[in-house]
mmCIF file of N, CA and C in Angstrom:
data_model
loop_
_atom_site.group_PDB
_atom_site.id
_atom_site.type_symbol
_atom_site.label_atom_id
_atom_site.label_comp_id
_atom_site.label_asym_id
_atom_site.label_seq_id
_atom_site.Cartn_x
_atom_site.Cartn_y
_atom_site.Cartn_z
ATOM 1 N N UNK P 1 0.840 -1.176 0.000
ATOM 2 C CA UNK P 1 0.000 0.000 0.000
ATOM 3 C C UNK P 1 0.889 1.245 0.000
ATOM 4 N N UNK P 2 0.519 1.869 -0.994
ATOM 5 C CA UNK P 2 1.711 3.291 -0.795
ATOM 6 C C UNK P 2 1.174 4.165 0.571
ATOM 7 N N UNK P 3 2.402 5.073 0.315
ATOM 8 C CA UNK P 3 2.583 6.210 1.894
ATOM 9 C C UNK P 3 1.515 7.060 1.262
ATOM 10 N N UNK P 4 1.189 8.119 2.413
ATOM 11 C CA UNK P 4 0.526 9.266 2.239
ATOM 12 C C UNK P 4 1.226 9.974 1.273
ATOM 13 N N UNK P 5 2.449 10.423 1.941
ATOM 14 C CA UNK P 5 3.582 11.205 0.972
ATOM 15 C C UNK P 5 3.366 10.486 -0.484
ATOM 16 N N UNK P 6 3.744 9.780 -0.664
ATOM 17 C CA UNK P 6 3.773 8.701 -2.035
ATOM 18 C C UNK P 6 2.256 9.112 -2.725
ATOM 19 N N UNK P 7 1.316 9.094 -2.323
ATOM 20 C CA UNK P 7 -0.028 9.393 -2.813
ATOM 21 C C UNK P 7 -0.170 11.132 -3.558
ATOM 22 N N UNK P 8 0.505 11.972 -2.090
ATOM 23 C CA UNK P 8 0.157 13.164 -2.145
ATOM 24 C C UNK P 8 1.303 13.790 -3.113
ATOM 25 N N UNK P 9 2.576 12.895 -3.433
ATOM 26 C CA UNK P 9 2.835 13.365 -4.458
ATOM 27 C C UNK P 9 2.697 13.460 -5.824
ATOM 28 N N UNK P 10 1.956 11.654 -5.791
ATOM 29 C CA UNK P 10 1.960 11.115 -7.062
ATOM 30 C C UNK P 10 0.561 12.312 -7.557
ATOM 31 N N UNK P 11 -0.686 12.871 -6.588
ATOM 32 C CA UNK P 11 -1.402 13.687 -6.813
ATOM 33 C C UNK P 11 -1.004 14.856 -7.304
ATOM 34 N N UNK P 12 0.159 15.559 -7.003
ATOM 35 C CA UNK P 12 0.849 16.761 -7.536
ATOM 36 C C UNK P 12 0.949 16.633 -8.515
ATOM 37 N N UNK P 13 2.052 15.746 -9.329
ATOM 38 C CA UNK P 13 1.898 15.456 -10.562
ATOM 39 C C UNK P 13 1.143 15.230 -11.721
ATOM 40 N N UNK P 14 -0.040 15.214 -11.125
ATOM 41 C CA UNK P 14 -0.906 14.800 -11.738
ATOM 42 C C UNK P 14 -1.662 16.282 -11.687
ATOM 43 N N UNK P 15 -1.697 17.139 -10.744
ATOM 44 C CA UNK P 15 -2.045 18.501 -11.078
ATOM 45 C C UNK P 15 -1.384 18.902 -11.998
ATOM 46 N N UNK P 16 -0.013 19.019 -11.775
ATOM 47 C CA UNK P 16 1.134 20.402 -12.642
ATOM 48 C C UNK P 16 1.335 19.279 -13.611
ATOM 49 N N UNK P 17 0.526 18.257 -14.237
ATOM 50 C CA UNK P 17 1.094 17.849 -15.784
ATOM 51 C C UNK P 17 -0.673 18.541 -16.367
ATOM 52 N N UNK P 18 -1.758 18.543 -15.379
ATOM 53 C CA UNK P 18 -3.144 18.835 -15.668
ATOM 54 C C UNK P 18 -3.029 20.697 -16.000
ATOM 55 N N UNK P 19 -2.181 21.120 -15.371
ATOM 56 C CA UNK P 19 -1.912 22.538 -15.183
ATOM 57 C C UNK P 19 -0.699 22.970 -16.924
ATOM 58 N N UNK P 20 -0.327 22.288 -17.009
ATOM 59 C CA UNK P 20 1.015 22.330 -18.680
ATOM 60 C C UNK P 20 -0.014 21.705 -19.784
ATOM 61 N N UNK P 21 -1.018 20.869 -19.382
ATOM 62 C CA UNK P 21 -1.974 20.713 -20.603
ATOM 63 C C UNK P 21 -3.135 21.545 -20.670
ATOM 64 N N UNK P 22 -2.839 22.551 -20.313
ATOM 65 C CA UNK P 22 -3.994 23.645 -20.294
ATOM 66 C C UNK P 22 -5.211 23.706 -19.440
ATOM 67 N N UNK P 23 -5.410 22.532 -18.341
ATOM 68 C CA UNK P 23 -6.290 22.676 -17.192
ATOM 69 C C UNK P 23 -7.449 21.508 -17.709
ATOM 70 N N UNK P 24 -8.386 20.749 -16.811
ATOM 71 C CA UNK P 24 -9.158 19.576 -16.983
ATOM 72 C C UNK P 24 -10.473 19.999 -18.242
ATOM 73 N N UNK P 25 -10.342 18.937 -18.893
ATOM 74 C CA UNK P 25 -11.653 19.149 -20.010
ATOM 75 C C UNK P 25 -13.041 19.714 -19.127
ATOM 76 N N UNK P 26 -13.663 20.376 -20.061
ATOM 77 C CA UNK P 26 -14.698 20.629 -20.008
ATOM 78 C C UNK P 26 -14.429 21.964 -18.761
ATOM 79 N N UNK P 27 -13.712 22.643 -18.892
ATOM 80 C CA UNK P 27 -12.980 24.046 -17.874
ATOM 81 C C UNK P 27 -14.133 25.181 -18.441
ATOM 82 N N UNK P 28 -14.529 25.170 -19.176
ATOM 83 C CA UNK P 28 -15.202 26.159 -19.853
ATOM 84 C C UNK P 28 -14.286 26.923 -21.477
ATOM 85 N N UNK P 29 -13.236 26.085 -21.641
ATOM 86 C CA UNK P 29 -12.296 26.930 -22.649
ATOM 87 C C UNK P 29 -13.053 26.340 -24.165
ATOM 88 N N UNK P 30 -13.676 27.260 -24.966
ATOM 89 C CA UNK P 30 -14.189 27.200 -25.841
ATOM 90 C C UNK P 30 -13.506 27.204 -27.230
ATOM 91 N N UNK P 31 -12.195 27.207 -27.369
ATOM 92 C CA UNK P 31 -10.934 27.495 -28.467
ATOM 93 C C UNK P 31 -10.249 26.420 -27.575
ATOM 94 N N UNK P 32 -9.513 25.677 -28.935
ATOM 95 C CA UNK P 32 -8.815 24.260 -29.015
ATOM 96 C C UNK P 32 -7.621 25.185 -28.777
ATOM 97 N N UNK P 33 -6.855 24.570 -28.013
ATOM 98 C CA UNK P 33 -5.292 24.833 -27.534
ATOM 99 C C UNK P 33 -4.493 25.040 -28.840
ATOM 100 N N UNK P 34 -3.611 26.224 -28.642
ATOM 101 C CA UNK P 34 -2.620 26.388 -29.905
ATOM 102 C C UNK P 34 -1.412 25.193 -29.954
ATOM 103 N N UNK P 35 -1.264 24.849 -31.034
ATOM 104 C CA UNK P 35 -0.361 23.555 -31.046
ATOM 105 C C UNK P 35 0.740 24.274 -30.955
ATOM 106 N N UNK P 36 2.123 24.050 -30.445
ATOM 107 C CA UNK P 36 3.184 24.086 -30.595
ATOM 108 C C UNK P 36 4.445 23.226 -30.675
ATOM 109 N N UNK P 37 5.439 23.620 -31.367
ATOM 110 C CA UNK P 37 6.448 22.438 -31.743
ATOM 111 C C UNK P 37 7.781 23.592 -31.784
ATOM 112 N N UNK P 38 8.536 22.999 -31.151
ATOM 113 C CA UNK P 38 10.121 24.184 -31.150
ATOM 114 C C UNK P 38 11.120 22.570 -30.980
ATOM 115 N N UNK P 39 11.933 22.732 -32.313
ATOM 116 C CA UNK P 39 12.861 21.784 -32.849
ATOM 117 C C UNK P 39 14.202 22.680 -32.678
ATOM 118 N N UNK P 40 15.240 21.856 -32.466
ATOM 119 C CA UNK P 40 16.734 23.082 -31.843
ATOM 120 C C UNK P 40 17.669 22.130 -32.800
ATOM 121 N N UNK P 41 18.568 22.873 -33.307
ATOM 122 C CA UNK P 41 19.302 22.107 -34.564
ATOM 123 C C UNK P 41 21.093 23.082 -33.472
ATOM 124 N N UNK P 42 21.950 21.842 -33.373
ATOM 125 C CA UNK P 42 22.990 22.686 -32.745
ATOM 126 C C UNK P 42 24.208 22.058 -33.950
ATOM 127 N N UNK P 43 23.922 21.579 -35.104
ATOM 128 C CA UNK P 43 24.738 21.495 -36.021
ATOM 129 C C UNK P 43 25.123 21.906 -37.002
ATOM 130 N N UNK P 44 26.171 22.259 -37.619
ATOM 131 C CA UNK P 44 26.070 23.059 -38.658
ATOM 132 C C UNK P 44 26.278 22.290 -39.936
ATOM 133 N N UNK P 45 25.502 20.647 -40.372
ATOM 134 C CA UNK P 45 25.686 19.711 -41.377
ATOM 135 C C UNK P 45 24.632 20.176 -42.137
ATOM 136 N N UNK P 46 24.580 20.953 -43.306
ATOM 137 C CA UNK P 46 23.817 21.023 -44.807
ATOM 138 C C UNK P 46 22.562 20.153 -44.197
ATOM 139 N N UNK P 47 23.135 18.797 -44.366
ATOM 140 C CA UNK P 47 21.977 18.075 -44.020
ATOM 141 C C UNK P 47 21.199 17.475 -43.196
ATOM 142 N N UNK P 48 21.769 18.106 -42.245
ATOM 143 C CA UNK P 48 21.091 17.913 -40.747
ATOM 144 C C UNK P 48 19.789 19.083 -41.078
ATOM 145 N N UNK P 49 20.534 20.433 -41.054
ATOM 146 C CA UNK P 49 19.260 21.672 -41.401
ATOM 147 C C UNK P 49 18.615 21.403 -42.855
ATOM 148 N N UNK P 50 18.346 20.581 -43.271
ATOM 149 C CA UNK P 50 17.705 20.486 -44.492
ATOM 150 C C UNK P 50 16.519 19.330 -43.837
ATOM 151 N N UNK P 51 16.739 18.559 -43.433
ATOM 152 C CA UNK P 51 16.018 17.304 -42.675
ATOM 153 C C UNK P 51 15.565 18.158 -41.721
ATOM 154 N N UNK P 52 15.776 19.679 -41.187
ATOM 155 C CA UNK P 52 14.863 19.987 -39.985
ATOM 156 C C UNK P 52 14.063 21.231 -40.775
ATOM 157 N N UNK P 53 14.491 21.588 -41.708
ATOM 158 C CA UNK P 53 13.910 22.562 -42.487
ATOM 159 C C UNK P 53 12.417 21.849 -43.053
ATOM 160 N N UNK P 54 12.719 20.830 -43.417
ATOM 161 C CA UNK P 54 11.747 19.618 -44.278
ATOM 162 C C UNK P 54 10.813 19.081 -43.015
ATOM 163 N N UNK P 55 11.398 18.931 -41.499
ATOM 164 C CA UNK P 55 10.218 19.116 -40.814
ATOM 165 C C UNK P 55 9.467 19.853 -40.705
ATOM 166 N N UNK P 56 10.010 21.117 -40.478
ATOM 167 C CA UNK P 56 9.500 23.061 -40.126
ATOM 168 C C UNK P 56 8.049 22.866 -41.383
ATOM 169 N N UNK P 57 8.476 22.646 -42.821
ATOM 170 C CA UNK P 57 7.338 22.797 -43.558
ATOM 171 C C UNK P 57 6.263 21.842 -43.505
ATOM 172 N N UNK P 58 6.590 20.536 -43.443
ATOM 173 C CA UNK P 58 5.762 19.200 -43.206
ATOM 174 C C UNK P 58 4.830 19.671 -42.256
ATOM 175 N N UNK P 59 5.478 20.076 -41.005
ATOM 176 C CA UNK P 59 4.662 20.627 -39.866
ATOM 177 C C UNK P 59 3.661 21.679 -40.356
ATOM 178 N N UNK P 60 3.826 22.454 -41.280
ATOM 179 C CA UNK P 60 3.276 23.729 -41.286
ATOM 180 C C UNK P 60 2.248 22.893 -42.515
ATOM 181 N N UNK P 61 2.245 22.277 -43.124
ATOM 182 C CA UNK P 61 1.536 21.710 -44.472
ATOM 183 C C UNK P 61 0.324 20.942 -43.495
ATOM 184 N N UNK P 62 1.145 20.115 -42.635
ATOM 185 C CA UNK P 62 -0.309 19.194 -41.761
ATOM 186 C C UNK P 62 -0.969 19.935 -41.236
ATOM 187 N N UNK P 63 -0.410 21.148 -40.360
ATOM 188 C CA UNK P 63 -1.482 21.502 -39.222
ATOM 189 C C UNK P 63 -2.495 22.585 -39.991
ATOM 190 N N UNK P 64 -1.830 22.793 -41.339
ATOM 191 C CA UNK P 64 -2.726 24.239 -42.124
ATOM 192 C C UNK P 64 -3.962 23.262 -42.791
ATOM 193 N N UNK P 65 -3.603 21.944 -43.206
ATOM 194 C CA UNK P 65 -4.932 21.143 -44.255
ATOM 195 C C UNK P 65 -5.655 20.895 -42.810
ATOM 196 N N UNK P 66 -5.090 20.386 -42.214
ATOM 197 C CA UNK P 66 -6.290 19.928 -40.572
ATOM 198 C C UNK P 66 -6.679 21.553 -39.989
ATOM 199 N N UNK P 67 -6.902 22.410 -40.534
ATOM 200 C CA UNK P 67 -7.160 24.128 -40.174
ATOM 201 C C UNK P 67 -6.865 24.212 -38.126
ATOM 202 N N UNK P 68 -5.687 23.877 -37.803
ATOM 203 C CA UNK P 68 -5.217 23.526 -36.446
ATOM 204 C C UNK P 68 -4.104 24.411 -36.774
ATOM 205 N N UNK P 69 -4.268 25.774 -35.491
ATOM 206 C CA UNK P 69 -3.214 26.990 -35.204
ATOM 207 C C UNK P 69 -2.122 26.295 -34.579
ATOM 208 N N UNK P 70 -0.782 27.059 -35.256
ATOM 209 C CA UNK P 70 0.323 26.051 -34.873
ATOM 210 C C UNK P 70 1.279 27.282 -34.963
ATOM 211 N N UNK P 71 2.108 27.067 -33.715
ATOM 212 C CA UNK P 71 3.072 27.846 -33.873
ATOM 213 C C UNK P 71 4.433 27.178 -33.690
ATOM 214 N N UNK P 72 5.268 27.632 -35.022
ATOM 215 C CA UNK P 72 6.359 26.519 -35.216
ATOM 216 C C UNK P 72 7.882 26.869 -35.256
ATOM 217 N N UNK P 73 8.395 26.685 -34.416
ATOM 218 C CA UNK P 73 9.897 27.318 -34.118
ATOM 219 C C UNK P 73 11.136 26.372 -34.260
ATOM 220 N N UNK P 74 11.888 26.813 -34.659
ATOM 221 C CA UNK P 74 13.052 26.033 -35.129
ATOM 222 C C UNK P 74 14.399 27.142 -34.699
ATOM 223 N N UNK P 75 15.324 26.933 -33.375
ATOM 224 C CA UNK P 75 16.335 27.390 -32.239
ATOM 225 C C UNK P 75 17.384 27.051 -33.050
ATOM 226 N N UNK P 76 18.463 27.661 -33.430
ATOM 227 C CA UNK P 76 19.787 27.577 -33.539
ATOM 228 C C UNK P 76 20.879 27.915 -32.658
ATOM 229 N N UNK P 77 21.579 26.796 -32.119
ATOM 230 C CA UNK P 77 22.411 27.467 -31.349
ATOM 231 C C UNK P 77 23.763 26.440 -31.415
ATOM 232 N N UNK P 78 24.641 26.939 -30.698
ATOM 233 C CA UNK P 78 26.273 25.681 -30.958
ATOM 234 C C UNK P 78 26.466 26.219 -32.069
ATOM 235 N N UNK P 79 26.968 25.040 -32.693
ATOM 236 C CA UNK P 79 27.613 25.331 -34.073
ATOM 237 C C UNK P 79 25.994 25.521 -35.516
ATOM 238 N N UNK P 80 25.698 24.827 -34.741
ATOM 239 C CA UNK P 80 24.159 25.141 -35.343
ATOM 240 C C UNK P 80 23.902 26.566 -36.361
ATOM 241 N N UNK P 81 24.360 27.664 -35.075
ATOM 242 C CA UNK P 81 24.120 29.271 -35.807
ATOM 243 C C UNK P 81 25.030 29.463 -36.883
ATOM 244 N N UNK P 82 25.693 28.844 -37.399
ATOM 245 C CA UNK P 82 26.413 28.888 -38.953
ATOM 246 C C UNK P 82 25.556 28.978 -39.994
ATOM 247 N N UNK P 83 24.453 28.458 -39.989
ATOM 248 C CA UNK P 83 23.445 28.004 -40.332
ATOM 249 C C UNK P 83 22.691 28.925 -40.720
ATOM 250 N N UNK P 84 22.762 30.201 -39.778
ATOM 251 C CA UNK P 84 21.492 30.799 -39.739
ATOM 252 C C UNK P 84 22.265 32.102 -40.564
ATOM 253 N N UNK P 85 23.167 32.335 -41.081
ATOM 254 C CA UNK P 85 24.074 33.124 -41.691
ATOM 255 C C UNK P 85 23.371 33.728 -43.203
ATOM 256 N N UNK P 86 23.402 34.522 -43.900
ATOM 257 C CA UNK P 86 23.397 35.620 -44.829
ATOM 258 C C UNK P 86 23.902 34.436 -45.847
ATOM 259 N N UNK P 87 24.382 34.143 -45.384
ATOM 260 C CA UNK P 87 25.961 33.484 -47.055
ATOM 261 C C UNK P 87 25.734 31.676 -46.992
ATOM 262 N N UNK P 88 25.062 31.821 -45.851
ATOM 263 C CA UNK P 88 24.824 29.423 -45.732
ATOM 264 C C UNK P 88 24.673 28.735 -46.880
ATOM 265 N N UNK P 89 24.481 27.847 -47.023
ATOM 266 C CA UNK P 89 23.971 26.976 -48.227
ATOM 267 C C UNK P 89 22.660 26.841 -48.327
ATOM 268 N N UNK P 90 22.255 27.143 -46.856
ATOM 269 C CA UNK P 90 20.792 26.556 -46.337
ATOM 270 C C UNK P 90 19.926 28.308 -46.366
ATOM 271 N N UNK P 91 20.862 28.978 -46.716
ATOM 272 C CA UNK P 91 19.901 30.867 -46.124
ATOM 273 C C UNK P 91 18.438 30.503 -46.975
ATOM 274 N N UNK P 92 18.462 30.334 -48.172
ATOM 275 C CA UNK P 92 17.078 30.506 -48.740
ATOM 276 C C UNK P 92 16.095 29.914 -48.081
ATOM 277 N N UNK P 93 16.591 28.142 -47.968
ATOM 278 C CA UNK P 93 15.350 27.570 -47.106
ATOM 279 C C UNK P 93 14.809 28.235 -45.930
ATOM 280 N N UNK P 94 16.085 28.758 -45.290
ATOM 281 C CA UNK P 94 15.724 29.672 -43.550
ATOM 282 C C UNK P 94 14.949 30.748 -44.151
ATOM 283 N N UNK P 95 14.771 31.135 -45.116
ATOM 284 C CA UNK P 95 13.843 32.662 -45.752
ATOM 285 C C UNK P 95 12.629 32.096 -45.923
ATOM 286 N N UNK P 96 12.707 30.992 -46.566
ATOM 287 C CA UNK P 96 11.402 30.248 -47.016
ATOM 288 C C UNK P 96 10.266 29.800 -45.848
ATOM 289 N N UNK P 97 11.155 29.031 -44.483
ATOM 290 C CA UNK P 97 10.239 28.568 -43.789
ATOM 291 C C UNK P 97 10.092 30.052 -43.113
ATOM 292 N N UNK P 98 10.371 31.082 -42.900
ATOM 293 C CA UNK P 98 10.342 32.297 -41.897
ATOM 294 C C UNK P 98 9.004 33.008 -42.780
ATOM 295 N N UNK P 99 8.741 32.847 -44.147
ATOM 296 C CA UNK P 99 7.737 33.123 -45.132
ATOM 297 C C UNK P 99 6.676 32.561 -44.834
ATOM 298 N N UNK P 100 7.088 31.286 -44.457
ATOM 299 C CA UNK P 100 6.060 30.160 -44.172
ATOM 300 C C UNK P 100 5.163 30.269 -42.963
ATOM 301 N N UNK P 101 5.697 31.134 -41.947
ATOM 302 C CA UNK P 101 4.959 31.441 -40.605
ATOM 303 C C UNK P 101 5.447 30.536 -39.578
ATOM 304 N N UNK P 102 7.091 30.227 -39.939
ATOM 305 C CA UNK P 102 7.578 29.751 -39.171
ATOM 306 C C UNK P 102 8.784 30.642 -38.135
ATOM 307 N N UNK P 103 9.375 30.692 -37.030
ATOM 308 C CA UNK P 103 9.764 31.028 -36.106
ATOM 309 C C UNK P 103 10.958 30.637 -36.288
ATOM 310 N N UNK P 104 12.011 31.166 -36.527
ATOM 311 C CA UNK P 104 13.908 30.761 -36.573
ATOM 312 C C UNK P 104 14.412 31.522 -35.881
ATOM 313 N N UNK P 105 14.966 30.979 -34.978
ATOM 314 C CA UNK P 105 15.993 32.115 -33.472
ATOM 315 C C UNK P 105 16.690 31.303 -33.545
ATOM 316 N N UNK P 106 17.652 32.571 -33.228
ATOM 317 C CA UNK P 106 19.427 32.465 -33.281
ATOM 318 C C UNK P 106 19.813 32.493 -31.634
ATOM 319 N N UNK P 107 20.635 31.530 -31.418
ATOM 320 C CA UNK P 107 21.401 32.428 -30.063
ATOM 321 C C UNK P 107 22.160 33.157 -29.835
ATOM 322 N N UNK P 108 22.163 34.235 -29.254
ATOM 323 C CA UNK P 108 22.740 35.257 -29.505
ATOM 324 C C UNK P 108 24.217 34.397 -28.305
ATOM 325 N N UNK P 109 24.178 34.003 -27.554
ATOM 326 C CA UNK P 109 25.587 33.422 -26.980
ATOM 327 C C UNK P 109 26.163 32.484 -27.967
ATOM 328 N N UNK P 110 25.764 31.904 -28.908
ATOM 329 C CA UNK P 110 26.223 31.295 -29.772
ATOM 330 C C UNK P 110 27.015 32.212 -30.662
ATOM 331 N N UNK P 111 26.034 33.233 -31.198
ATOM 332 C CA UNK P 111 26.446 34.372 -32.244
ATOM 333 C C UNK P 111 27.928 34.974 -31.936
ATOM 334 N N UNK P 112 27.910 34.998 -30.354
ATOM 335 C CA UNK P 112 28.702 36.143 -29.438
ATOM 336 C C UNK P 112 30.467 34.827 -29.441
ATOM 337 N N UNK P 113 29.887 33.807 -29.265
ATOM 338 C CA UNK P 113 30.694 32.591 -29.201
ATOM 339 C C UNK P 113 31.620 33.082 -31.009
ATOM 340 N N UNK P 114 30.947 32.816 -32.054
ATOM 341 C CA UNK P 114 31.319 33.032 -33.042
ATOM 342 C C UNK P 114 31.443 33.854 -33.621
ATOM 343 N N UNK P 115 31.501 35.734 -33.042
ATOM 344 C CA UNK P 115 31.530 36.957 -33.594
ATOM 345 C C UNK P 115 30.965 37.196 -34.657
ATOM 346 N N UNK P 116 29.303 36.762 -34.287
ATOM 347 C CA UNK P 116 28.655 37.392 -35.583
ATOM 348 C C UNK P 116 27.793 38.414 -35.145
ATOM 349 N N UNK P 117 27.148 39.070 -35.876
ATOM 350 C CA UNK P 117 26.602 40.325 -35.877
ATOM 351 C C UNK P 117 24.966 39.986 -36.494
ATOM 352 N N UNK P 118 24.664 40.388 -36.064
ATOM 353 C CA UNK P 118 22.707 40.600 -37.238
ATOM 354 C C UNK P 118 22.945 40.581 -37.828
ATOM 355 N N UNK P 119 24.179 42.038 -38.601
ATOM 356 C CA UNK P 119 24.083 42.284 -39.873
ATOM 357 C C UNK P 119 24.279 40.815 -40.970
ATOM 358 N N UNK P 120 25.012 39.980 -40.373
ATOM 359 C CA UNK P 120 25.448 38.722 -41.010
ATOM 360 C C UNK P 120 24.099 37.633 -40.991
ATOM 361 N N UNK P 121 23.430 37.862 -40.453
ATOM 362 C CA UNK P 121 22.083 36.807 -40.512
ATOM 363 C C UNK P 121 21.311 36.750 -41.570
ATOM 364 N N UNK P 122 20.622 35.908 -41.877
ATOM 365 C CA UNK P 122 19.540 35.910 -42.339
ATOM 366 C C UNK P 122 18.538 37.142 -41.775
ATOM 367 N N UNK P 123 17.589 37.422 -42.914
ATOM 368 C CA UNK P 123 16.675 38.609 -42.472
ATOM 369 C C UNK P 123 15.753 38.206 -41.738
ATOM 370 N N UNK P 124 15.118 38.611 -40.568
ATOM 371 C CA UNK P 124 13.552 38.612 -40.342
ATOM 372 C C UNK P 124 13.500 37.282 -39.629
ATOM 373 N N UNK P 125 14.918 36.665 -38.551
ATOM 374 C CA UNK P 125 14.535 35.362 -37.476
ATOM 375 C C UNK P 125 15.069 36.413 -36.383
ATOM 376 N N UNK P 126 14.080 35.772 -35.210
ATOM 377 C CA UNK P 126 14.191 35.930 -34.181
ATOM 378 C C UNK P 126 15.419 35.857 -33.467
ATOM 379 N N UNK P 127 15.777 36.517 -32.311
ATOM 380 C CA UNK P 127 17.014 36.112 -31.395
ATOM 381 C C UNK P 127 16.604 36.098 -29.892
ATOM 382 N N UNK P 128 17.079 34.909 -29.203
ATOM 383 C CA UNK P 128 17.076 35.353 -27.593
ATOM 384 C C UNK P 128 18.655 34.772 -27.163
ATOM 385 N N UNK P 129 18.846 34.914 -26.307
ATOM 386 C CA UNK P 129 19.979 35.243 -25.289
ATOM 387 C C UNK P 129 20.738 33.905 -25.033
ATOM 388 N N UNK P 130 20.023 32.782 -24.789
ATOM 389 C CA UNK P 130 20.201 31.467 -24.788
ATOM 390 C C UNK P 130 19.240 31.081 -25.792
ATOM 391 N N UNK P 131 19.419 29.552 -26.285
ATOM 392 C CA UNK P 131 18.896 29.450 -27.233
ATOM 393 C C UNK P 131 18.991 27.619 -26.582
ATOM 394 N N UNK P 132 19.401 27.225 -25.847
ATOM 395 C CA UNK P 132 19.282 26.085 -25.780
ATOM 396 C C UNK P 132 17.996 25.490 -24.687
#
């Protein structure tokens, strides 16, 4: 037979995972939860960001035919932010999915790691401070 403790925690958990899925059915919330998906690429292989680029749109193709709001982010950071560069191999696709209504942040400690500047980015992705 479990402990009290053992009960009253296993009950917590079971709040704060009820509390991260947006609170118990039937709450009164009349709008379906916004989907979200944030994929972090810390490599800088052509084809690593091409295989996550090719998710970014897949994602954005399913959730737009199923008419399901999705907000879709794709983190660069490590060696990753090479990636996210003006001059990459990969810049167009990063233009394309950012067209697409997708979300691309840079880390700026990454950036700072590798002395890059905005001016060197791709146009129009996001940045925060950490990125991992």
């Amino acid at each position: 037979m479990a402990s009290r403790a053992t009960r009253r925690g296993f009950m917590l958990g079971i709040l704060a995972a009820a509390a991260l899925l947006g609170g118990c059915a039937g709450m009164g919330e009349s709008k379906p939860a916004k989907e979200r998906v944030v994929l972090q690429v810390s490599d800088d292989n052509p084809k690593t960001w091409h295989q996550a680029l090719n998710v970014v749109n897949n994602l954005n193709m399913n959730y737009g035919k199923r008419g399901i709001d999705a907000e879709i982010a794709l983190v660069a950071f490590g060696d990753g932010i090479q990636m996210l560069k003006d001059d990459a191999v990969v810049a167009n696709r990063v233009q394309e999915a950012v067209k697409g209504g997708a979300q691309i942040i840079a880390c700026q400690n990454s950036m700072q790691r590798f002395k890059l500047t905005k001016d060197q980015m791709v146009d129009k992705i996001a940045y925060v401070q950490t990125g991992v």
